PDB file of C-alpha atoms in Angstrom:
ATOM      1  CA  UNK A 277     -82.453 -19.371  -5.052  1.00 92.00           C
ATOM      2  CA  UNK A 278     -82.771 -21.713  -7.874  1.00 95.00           C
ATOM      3  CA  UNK A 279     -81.280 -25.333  -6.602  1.00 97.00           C
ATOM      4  CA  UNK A 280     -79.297 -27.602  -9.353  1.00 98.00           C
ATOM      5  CA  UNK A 281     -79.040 -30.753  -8.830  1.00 98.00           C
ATOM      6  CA  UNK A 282     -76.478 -33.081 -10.804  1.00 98.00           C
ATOM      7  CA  UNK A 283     -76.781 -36.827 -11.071  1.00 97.00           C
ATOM      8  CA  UNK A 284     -74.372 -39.033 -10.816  1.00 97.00           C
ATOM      9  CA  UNK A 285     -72.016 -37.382  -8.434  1.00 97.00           C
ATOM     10  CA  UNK A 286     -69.389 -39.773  -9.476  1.00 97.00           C
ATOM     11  CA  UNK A 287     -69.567 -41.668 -12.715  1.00 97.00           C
ATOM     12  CA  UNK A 288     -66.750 -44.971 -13.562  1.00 97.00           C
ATOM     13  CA  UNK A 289     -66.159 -45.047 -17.208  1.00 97.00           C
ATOM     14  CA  UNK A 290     -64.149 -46.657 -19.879  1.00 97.00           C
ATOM     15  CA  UNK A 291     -61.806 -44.870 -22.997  1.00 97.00           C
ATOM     16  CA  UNK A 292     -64.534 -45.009 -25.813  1.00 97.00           C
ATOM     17  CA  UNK A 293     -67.823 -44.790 -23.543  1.00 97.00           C
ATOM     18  CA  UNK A 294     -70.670 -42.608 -24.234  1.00 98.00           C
ATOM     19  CA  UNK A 295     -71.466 -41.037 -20.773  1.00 98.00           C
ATOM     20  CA  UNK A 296     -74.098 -38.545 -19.874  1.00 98.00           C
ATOM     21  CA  UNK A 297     -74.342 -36.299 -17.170  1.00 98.00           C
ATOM     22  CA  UNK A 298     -78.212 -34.941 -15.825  1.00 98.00           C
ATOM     23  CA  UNK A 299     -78.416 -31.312 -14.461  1.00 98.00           C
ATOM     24  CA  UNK A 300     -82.265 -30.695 -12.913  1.00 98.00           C
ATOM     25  CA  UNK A 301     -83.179 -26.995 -12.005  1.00 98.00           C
ATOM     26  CA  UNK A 302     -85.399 -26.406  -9.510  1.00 98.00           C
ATOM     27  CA  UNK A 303     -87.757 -23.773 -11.250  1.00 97.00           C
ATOM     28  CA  UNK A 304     -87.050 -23.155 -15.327  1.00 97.00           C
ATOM     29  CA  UNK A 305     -84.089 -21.418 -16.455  1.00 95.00           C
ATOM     30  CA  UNK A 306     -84.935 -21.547 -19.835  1.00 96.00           C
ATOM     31  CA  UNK A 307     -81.955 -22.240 -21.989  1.00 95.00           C
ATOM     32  CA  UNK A 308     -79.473 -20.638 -19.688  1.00 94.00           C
ATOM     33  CA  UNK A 309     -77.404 -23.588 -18.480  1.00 96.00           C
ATOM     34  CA  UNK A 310     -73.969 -24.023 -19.064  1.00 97.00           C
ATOM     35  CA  UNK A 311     -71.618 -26.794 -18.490  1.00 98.00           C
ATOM     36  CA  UNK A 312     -67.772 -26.492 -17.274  1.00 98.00           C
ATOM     37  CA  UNK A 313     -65.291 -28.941 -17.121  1.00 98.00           C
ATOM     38  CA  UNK A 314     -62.375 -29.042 -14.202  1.00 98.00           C
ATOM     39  CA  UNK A 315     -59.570 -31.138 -13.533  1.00 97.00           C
ATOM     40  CA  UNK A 316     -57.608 -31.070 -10.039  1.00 95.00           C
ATOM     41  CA  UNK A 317     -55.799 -28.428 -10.243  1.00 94.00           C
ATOM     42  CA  UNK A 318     -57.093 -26.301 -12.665  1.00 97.00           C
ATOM     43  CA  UNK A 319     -59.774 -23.447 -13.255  1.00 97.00           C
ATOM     44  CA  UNK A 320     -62.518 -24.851 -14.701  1.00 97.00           C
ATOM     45  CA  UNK A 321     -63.272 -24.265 -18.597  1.00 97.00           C
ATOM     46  CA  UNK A 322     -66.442 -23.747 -20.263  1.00 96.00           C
ATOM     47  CA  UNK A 323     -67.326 -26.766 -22.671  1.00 97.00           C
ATOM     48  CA  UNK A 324     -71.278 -25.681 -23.407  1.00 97.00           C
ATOM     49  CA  UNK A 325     -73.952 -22.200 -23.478  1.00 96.00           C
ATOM     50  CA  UNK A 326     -76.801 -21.705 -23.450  1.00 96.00           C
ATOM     51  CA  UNK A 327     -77.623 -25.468 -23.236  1.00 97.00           C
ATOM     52  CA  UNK A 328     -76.493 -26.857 -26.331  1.00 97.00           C
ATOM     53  CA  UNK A 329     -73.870 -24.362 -27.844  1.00 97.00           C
ATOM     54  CA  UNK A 330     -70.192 -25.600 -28.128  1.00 97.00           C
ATOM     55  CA  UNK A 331     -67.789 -22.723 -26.777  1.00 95.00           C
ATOM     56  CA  UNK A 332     -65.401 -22.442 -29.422  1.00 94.00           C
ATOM     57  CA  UNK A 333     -62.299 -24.737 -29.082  1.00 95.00           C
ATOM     58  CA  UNK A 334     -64.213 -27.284 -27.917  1.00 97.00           C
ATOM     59  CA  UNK A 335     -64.210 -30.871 -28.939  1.00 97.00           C
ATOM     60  CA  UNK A 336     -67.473 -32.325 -31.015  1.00 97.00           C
ATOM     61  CA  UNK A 337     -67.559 -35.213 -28.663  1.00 98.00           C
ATOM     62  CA  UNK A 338     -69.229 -33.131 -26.205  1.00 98.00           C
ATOM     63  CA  UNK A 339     -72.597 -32.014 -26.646  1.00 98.00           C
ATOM     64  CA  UNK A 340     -75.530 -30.225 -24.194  1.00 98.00           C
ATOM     65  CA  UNK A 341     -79.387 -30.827 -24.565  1.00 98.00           C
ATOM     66  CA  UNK A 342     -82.645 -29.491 -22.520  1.00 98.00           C
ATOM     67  CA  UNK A 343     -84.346 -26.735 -21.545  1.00 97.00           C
ATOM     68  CA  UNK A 344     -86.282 -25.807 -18.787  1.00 97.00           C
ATOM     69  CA  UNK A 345     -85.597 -27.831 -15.544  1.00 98.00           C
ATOM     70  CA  UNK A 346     -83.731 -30.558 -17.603  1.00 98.00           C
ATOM     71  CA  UNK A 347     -80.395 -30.932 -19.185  1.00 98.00           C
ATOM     72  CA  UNK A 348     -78.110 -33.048 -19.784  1.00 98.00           C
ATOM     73  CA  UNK A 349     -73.964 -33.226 -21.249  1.00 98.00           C
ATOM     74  CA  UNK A 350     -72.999 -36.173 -23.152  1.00 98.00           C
ATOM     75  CA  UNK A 351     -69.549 -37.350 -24.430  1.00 98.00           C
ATOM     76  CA  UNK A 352     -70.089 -39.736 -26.996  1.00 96.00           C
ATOM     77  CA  UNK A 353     -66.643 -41.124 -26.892  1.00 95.00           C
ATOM     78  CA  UNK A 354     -64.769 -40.448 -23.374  1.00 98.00           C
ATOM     79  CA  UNK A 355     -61.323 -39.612 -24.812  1.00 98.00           C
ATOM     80  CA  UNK A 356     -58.491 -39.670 -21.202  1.00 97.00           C
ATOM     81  CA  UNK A 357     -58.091 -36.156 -21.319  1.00 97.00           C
ATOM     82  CA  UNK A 358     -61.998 -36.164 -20.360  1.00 98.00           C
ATOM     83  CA  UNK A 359     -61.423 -38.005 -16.963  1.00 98.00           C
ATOM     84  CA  UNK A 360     -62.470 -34.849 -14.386  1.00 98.00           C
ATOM     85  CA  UNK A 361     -65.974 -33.384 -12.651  1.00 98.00           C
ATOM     86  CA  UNK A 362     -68.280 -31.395 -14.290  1.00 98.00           C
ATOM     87  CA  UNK A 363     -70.669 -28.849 -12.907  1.00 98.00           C
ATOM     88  CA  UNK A 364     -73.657 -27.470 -14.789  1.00 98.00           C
ATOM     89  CA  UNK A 365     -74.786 -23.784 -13.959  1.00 97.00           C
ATOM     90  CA  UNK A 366     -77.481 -21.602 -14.674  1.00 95.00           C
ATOM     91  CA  UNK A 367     -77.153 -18.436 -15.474  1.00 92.00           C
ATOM     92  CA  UNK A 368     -81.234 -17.129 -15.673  1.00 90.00           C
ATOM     93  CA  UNK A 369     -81.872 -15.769 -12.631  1.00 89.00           C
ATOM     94  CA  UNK A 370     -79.500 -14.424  -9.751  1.00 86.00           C
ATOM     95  CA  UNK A 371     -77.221 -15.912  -7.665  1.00 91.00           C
ATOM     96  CA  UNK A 372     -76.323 -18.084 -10.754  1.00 93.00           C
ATOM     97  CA  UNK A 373     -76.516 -21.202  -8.791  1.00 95.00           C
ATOM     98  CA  UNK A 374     -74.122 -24.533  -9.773  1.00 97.00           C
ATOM     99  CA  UNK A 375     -75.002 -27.869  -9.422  1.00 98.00           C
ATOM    100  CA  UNK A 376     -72.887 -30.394  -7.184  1.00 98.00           C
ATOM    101  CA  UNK A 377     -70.534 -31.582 -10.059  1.00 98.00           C
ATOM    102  CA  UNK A 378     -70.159 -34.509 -11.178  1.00 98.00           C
ATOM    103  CA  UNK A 379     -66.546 -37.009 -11.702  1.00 98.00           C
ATOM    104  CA  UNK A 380     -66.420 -38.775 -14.327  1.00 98.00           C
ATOM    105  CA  UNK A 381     -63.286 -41.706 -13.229  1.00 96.00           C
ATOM    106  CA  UNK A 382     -61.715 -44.253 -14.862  1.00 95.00           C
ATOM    107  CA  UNK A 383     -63.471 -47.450 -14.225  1.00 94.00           C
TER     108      UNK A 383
ATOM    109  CA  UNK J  14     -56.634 -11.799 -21.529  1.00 96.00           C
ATOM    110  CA  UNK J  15     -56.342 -11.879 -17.765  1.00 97.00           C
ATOM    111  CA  UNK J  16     -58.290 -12.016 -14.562  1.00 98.00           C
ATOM    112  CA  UNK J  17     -55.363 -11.455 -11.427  1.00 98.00           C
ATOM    113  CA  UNK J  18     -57.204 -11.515  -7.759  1.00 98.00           C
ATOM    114  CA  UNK J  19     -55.523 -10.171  -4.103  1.00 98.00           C
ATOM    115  CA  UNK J  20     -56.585  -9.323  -0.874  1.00 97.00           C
ATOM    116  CA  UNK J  21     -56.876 -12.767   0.545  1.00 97.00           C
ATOM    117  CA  UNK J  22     -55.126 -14.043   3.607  1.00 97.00           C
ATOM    118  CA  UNK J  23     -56.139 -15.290   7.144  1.00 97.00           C
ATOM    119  CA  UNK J  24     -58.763 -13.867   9.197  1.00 97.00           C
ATOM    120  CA  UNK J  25     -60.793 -14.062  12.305  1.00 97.00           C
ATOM    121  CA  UNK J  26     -64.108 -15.058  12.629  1.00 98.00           C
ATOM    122  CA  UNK J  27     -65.896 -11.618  12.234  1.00 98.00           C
ATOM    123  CA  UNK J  28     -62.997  -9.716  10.642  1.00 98.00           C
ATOM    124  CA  UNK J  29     -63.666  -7.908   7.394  1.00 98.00           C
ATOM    125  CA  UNK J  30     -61.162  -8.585   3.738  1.00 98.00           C
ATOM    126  CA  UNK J  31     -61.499  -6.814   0.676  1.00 98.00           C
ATOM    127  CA  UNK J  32     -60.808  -8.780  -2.441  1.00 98.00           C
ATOM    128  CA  UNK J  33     -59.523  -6.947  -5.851  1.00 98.00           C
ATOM    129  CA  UNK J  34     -59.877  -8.384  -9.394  1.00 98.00           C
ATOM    130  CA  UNK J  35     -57.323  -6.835 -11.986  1.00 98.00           C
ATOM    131  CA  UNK J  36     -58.586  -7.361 -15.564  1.00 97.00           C
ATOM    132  CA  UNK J  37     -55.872  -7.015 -18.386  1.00 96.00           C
ATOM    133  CA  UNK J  38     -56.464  -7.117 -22.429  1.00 96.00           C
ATOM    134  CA  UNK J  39     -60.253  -6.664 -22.293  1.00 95.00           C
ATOM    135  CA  UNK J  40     -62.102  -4.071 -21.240  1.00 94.00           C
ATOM    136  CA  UNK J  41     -63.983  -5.129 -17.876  1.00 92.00           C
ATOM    137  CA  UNK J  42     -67.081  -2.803 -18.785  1.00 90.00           C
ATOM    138  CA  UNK J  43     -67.724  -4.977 -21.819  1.00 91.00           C
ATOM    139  CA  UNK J  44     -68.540  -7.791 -19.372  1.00 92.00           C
ATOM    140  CA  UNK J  45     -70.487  -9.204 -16.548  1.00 91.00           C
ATOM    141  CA  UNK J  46     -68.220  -9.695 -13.646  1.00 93.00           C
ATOM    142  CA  UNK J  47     -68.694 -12.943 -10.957  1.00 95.00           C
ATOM    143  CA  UNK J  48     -67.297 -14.128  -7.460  1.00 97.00           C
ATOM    144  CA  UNK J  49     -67.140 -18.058  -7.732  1.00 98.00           C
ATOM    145  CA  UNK J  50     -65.572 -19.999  -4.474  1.00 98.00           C
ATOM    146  CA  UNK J  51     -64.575 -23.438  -4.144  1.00 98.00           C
ATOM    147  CA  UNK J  52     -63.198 -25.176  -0.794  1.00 97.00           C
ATOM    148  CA  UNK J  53     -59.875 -26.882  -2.547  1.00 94.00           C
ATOM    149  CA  UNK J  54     -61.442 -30.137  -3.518  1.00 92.00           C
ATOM    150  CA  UNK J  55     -65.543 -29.216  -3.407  1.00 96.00           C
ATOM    151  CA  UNK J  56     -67.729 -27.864  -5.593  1.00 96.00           C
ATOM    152  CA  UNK J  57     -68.349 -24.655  -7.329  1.00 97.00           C
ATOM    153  CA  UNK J  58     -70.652 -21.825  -5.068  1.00 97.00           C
ATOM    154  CA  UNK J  59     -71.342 -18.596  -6.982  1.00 96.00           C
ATOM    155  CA  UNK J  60     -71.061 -15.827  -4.094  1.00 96.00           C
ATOM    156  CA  UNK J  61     -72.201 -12.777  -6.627  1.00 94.00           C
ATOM    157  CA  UNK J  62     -71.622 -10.729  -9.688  1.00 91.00           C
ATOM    158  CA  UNK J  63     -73.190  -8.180 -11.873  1.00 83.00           C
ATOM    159  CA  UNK J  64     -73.667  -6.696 -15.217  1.00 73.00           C
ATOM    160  CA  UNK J  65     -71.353  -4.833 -17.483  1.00 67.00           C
ATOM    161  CA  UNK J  66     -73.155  -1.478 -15.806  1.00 63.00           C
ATOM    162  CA  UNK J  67     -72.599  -2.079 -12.229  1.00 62.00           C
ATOM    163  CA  UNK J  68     -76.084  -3.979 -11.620  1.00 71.00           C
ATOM    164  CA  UNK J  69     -75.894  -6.839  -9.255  1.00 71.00           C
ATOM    165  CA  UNK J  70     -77.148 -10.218  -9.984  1.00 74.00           C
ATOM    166  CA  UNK J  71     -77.761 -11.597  -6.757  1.00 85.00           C
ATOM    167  CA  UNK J  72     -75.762 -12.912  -3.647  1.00 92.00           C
ATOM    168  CA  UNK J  73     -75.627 -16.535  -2.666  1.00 94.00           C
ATOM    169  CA  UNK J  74     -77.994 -17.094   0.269  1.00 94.00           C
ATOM    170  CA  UNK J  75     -74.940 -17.592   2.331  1.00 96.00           C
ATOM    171  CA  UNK J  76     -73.208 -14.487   1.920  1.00 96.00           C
ATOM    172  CA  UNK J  77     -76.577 -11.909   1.656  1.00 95.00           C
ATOM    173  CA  UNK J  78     -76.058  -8.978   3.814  1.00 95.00           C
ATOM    174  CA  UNK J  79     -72.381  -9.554   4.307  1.00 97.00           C
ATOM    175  CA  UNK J  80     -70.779  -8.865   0.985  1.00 97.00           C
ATOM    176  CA  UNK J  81     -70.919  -6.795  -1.388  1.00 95.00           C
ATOM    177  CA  UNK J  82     -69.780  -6.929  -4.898  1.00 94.00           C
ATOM    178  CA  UNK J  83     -68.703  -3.551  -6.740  1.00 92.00           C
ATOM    179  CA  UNK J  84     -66.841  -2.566 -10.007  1.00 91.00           C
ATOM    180  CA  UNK J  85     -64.270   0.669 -11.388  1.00 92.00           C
ATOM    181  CA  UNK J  86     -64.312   0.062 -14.723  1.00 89.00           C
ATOM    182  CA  UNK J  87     -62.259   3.185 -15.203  1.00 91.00           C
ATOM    183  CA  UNK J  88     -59.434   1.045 -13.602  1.00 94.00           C
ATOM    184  CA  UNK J  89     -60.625  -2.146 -15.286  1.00 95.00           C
ATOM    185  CA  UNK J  90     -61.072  -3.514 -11.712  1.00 96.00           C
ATOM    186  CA  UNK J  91     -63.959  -5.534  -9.643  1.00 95.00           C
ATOM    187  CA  UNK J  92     -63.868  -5.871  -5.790  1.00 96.00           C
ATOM    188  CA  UNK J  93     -65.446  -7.914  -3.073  1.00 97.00           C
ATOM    189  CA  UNK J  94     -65.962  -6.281   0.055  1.00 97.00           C
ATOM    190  CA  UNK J  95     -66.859  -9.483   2.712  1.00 98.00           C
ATOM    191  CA  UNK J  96     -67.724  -8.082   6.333  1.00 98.00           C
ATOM    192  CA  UNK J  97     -68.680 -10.597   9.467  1.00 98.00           C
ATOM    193  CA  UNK J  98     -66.682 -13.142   8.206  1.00 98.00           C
ATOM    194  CA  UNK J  99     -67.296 -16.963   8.869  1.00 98.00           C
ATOM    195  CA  UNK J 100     -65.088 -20.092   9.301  1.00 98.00           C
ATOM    196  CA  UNK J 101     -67.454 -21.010   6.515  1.00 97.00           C
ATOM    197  CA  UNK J 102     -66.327 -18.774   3.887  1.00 98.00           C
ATOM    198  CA  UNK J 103     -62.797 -20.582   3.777  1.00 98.00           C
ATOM    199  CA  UNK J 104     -62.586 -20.935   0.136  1.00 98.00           C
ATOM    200  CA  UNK J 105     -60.389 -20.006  -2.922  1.00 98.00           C
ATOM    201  CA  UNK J 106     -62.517 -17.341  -4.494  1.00 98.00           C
ATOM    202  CA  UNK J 107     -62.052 -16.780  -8.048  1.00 98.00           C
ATOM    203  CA  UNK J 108     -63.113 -13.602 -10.293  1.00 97.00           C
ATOM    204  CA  UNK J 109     -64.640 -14.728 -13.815  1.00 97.00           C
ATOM    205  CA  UNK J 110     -65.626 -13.430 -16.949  1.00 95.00           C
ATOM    206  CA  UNK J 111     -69.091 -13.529 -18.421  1.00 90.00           C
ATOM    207  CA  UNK J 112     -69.165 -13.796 -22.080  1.00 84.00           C
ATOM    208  CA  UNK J 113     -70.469 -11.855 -24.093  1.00 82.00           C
ATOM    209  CA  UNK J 114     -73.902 -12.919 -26.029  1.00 80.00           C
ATOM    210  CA  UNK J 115     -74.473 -15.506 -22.536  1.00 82.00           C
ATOM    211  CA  UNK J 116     -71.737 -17.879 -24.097  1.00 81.00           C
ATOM    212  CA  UNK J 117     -70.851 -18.398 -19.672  1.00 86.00           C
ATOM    213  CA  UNK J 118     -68.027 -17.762 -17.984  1.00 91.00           C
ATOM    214  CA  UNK J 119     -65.315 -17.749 -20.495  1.00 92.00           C
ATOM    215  CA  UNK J 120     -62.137 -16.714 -18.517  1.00 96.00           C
ATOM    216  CA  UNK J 121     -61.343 -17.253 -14.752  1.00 97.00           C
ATOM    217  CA  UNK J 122     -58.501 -16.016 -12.317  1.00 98.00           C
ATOM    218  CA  UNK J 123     -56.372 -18.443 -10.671  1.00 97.00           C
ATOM    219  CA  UNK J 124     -57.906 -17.359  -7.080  1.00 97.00           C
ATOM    220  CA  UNK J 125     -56.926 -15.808  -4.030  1.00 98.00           C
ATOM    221  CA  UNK J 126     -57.377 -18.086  -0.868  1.00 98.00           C
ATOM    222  CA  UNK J 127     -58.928 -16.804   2.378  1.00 98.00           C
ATOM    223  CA  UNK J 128     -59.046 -18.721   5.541  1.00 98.00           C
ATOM    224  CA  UNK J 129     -61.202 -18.020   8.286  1.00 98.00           C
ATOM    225  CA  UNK J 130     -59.545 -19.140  11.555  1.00 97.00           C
ATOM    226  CA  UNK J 131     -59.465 -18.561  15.656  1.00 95.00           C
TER     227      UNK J 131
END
Protein backbone atom coordinates (compact mmCIF):
# COMPACT_ATOMS: atom_id res chain seq x y z
CA UNK A 1 0.00 0.00 0.00
CA UNK A 2 1.08 3.42 -0.82
CA UNK A 3 2.17 5.22 2.72
CA UNK A 4 1.37 9.20 3.12
CA UNK A 5 3.05 10.88 5.26
CA UNK A 6 1.97 14.51 6.51
CA UNK A 7 4.29 16.98 8.15
CA UNK A 8 3.66 18.87 10.75
CA UNK A 9 1.26 16.78 12.71
CA UNK A 10 0.33 19.79 14.65
CA UNK A 11 0.96 23.28 13.39
CA UNK A 12 0.43 26.77 16.04
CA UNK A 13 -0.66 29.62 13.95
CA UNK A 14 -1.84 33.14 14.07
CA UNK A 15 -5.30 34.93 12.27
CA UNK A 16 -3.55 36.27 9.03
CA UNK A 17 -0.62 33.55 8.71
CA UNK A 18 0.29 31.86 5.60
CA UNK A 19 0.67 28.15 6.67
CA UNK A 20 1.52 25.18 4.58
CA UNK A 21 0.93 21.74 5.07
CA UNK A 22 3.50 18.81 3.23
CA UNK A 23 1.85 15.48 2.12
CA UNK A 24 4.87 12.87 0.81
CA UNK A 25 3.66 9.62 -1.01
CA UNK A 26 5.56 6.82 -0.82
CA UNK A 27 5.64 5.74 -4.61
CA UNK A 28 3.98 8.49 -7.29
CA UNK A 29 0.41 9.05 -7.40
CA UNK A 30 0.55 11.33 -10.04
CA UNK A 31 -1.84 14.17 -9.55
CA UNK A 32 -4.32 12.20 -7.55
CA UNK A 33 -4.08 13.79 -4.11
CA UNK A 34 -6.70 15.46 -2.47
CA UNK A 35 -6.90 17.47 0.61
CA UNK A 36 -9.94 17.49 3.28
CA UNK A 37 -10.51 19.64 5.98
CA UNK A 38 -12.26 18.43 9.51
CA UNK A 39 -13.20 20.07 12.54
CA UNK A 40 -14.18 18.06 15.87
CA UNK A 41 -17.17 17.06 15.29
CA UNK A 42 -17.78 17.09 11.87
CA UNK A 43 -17.36 14.95 8.56
CA UNK A 44 -14.62 16.10 6.90
CA UNK A 45 -15.06 18.32 3.59
CA UNK A 46 -13.11 18.30 0.54
CA UNK A 47 -11.12 21.69 0.05
CA UNK A 48 -8.70 20.41 -3.08
CA UNK A 49 -8.55 17.50 -6.37
CA UNK A 50 -6.54 16.35 -8.11
CA UNK A 51 -3.70 18.34 -6.41
CA UNK A 52 -4.38 21.77 -7.15
CA UNK A 53 -8.17 22.03 -8.10
CA UNK A 54 -10.47 24.07 -5.71
CA UNK A 55 -13.79 21.96 -5.06
CA UNK A 56 -16.35 24.37 -5.73
CA UNK A 57 -17.47 26.46 -2.66
CA UNK A 58 -14.27 26.68 -1.55
CA UNK A 59 -12.42 29.69 -0.34
CA UNK A 60 -9.35 31.17 -2.67
CA UNK A 61 -7.21 31.27 0.38
CA UNK A 62 -6.61 27.71 0.05
CA UNK A 63 -4.63 26.36 -2.60
CA UNK A 64 -2.85 22.63 -3.45
CA UNK A 65 0.52 22.18 -5.40
CA UNK A 66 2.75 18.93 -6.45
CA UNK A 67 2.72 16.00 -8.14
CA UNK A 68 4.24 12.88 -7.80
CA UNK A 69 5.43 12.01 -4.21
CA UNK A 70 5.12 15.75 -3.17
CA UNK A 71 2.37 18.08 -2.28
CA UNK A 72 1.63 20.50 -0.36
CA UNK A 73 -1.86 22.85 0.93
CA UNK A 74 -1.30 26.36 1.71
CA UNK A 75 -3.63 29.00 3.29
CA UNK A 76 -2.31 32.21 2.55
CA UNK A 77 -4.26 33.99 5.16
CA UNK A 78 -5.51 31.56 8.14
CA UNK A 79 -9.01 33.05 8.54
CA UNK A 80 -10.60 31.29 12.47
CA UNK A 81 -12.94 29.27 10.75
CA UNK A 82 -9.63 27.47 9.35
CA UNK A 83 -8.43 26.35 12.89
CA UNK A 84 -8.91 22.20 12.40
CA UNK A 85 -6.62 19.02 10.95
CA UNK A 86 -6.20 18.29 7.60
CA UNK A 87 -5.48 15.01 5.93
CA UNK A 88 -4.21 14.64 2.37
CA UNK A 89 -5.25 11.39 0.39
CA UNK A 90 -4.46 9.76 -2.65
CA UNK A 91 -6.67 8.44 -4.68
CA UNK A 92 -4.18 6.59 -7.64
CA UNK A 93 -3.89 3.36 -6.66
CA UNK A 94 -6.04 1.11 -4.20
CA UNK A 95 -6.64 1.19 -0.82
CA UNK A 96 -6.68 5.05 -1.27
CA UNK A 97 -4.40 5.54 1.58
CA UNK A 98 -4.60 9.04 3.94
CA UNK A 99 -1.93 10.64 5.47
CA UNK A 100 -1.79 11.22 9.40
CA UNK A 101 -3.52 14.72 9.34
CA UNK A 102 -2.36 17.48 10.33
CA UNK A 103 -3.93 20.46 13.19
CA UNK A 104 -3.50 23.51 12.44
CA UNK A 105 -4.15 25.46 16.36
CA UNK A 106 -4.25 28.69 17.43
CA UNK A 107 -0.91 29.75 18.62
CA UNK B 1 -28.00 14.46 -1.46
CA UNK B 2 -27.51 11.88 1.25
CA UNK B 3 -25.29 9.10 2.45
CA UNK B 4 -27.39 7.32 5.78
CA UNK B 5 -25.21 4.19 7.30
CA UNK B 6 -26.66 1.18 9.92
CA UNK B 7 -25.71 -1.99 11.07
CA UNK B 8 -23.26 -0.92 13.68
CA UNK B 9 -23.38 -1.82 17.32
CA UNK B 10 -21.22 -3.88 19.81
CA UNK B 11 -19.55 -7.00 19.06
CA UNK B 12 -17.25 -9.70 20.17
CA UNK B 13 -13.97 -10.25 19.18
CA UNK B 14 -14.56 -12.64 16.16
CA UNK B 15 -18.26 -11.87 15.62
CA UNK B 16 -19.34 -10.86 12.14
CA UNK B 17 -21.62 -7.08 11.37
CA UNK B 18 -22.92 -6.09 8.21
CA UNK B 19 -22.92 -2.40 7.52
CA UNK B 20 -25.61 -0.73 4.95
CA UNK B 21 -25.15 2.63 3.16
CA UNK B 22 -28.55 4.25 1.95
CA UNK B 23 -27.88 6.80 -0.83
CA UNK B 24 -30.77 9.39 -1.48
CA UNK B 25 -30.97 12.20 -4.44
CA UNK B 26 -28.16 10.74 -6.57
CA UNK B 27 -27.96 7.81 -8.21
CA UNK B 28 -25.24 5.52 -6.39
CA UNK B 29 -24.25 3.82 -9.84
CA UNK B 30 -23.04 7.20 -11.07
CA UNK B 31 -20.34 6.98 -8.37
CA UNK B 32 -17.47 5.28 -6.76
CA UNK B 33 -18.48 4.14 -3.38
CA UNK B 34 -15.76 4.12 -0.11
CA UNK B 35 -15.58 2.74 3.58
CA UNK B 36 -13.52 5.47 5.55
CA UNK B 37 -13.08 4.79 9.58
CA UNK B 38 -11.86 7.01 12.13
CA UNK B 39 -11.37 6.08 16.01
CA UNK B 40 -13.38 9.37 17.48
CA UNK B 41 -10.45 11.68 17.72
CA UNK B 42 -7.66 9.85 15.16
CA UNK B 43 -7.08 9.95 11.84
CA UNK B 44 -8.72 9.00 8.66
CA UNK B 45 -8.07 4.92 7.47
CA UNK B 46 -9.70 4.07 4.13
CA UNK B 47 -10.98 0.32 4.75
CA UNK B 48 -12.26 -0.11 0.85
CA UNK B 49 -14.44 0.97 -1.97
CA UNK B 50 -15.03 0.49 -5.60
CA UNK B 51 -16.10 1.83 -8.86
CA UNK B 52 -19.43 2.95 -10.15
CA UNK B 53 -19.59 -0.89 -11.74
CA UNK B 54 -19.04 -2.93 -8.74
CA UNK B 55 -15.06 -3.17 -9.16
CA UNK B 56 -13.15 -3.01 -5.97
CA UNK B 57 -10.36 -0.71 -5.34
CA UNK B 58 -8.50 -2.34 -2.77
CA UNK B 59 -8.79 -3.19 1.05
CA UNK B 60 -6.66 -1.57 3.68
CA UNK B 61 -3.91 -4.01 4.70
CA UNK B 62 -5.70 -4.31 7.94
CA UNK B 63 -8.93 -5.48 6.94
CA UNK B 64 -7.74 -7.88 3.64
CA UNK B 65 -9.44 -11.13 3.81
CA UNK B 66 -11.97 -10.08 6.37
CA UNK B 67 -14.25 -7.66 4.63
CA UNK B 68 -15.74 -7.30 1.88
CA UNK B 69 -17.22 -4.36 0.20
CA UNK B 70 -20.34 -4.85 -2.25
CA UNK B 71 -22.98 -2.59 -3.97
CA UNK B 72 -27.14 -2.90 -5.25
CA UNK B 73 -27.36 -0.13 -7.18
CA UNK B 74 -30.87 -1.17 -8.07
CA UNK B 75 -31.63 -0.17 -4.39
CA UNK B 76 -29.16 2.72 -4.46
CA UNK B 77 -27.38 0.88 -1.59
CA UNK B 78 -23.54 -0.16 -0.66
CA UNK B 79 -22.72 -2.70 2.15
CA UNK B 80 -19.80 -3.82 4.21
CA UNK B 81 -19.75 -7.25 5.17
CA UNK B 82 -16.73 -7.40 8.16
CA UNK B 83 -16.18 -11.14 9.39
CA UNK B 84 -13.41 -12.09 12.31
CA UNK B 85 -13.79 -9.00 13.86
CA UNK B 86 -11.01 -7.24 15.99
CA UNK B 87 -10.92 -4.95 19.09
CA UNK B 88 -9.00 -3.03 16.47
CA UNK B 89 -11.66 -2.23 14.12
CA UNK B 90 -13.48 0.00 16.86
CA UNK B 91 -14.11 2.91 14.72
CA UNK B 92 -16.95 5.15 13.34
CA UNK B 93 -17.05 4.00 9.77
CA UNK B 94 -18.38 6.34 7.34
CA UNK B 95 -19.75 5.65 3.61
CA UNK B 96 -18.52 8.46 1.04
CA UNK B 97 -19.03 9.62 -2.25
CA UNK B 98 -16.46 9.76 -5.00
CA UNK B 99 -16.92 12.55 -7.35
CA UNK B 100 -17.34 12.40 -10.40
CA UNK B 101 -14.33 13.49 -12.94
CA UNK B 102 -11.77 12.44 -9.54
CA UNK B 103 -12.90 15.85 -7.90
CA UNK B 104 -12.51 13.24 -4.20
CA UNK B 105 -14.83 12.42 -1.92
CA UNK B 106 -17.47 15.00 -2.19
CA UNK B 107 -20.25 13.82 0.26
CA UNK B 108 -19.90 11.67 3.48
CA UNK B 109 -22.44 9.95 5.94
CA UNK B 110 -22.47 10.90 9.44
CA UNK B 111 -21.20 7.19 10.47
CA UNK B 112 -22.32 4.29 12.20
CA UNK B 113 -20.09 3.32 15.28
CA UNK B 114 -18.98 -0.28 15.96
CA UNK B 115 -17.23 -1.38 19.02
CA UNK B 116 -15.40 -4.42 19.36
CA UNK B 117 -15.50 -5.60 23.00
CA UNK B 118 -15.15 -8.90 25.48
Amino acid sequence: DIQMTQSPSTLSASVGDRVTITCRASQSVSYWLAWYQQKPGKVPKVLIYQASKLHPGVPSRFSGSGSGTEFSLTVTSLQPEDFATYFCQQYNIGPYTFGQGTKVDVK
Amino acid sequence: EQLVESGGGVIRPGGSLRLSCVASGFRLEDHGMSWVRQVPGKGLEYVSGDLWNGRERGYADSVKGRFTISRDNANNSLSLEMKSLRVEDTAVYHCVRGGTGGSGNDLWGQGTMVTVTS
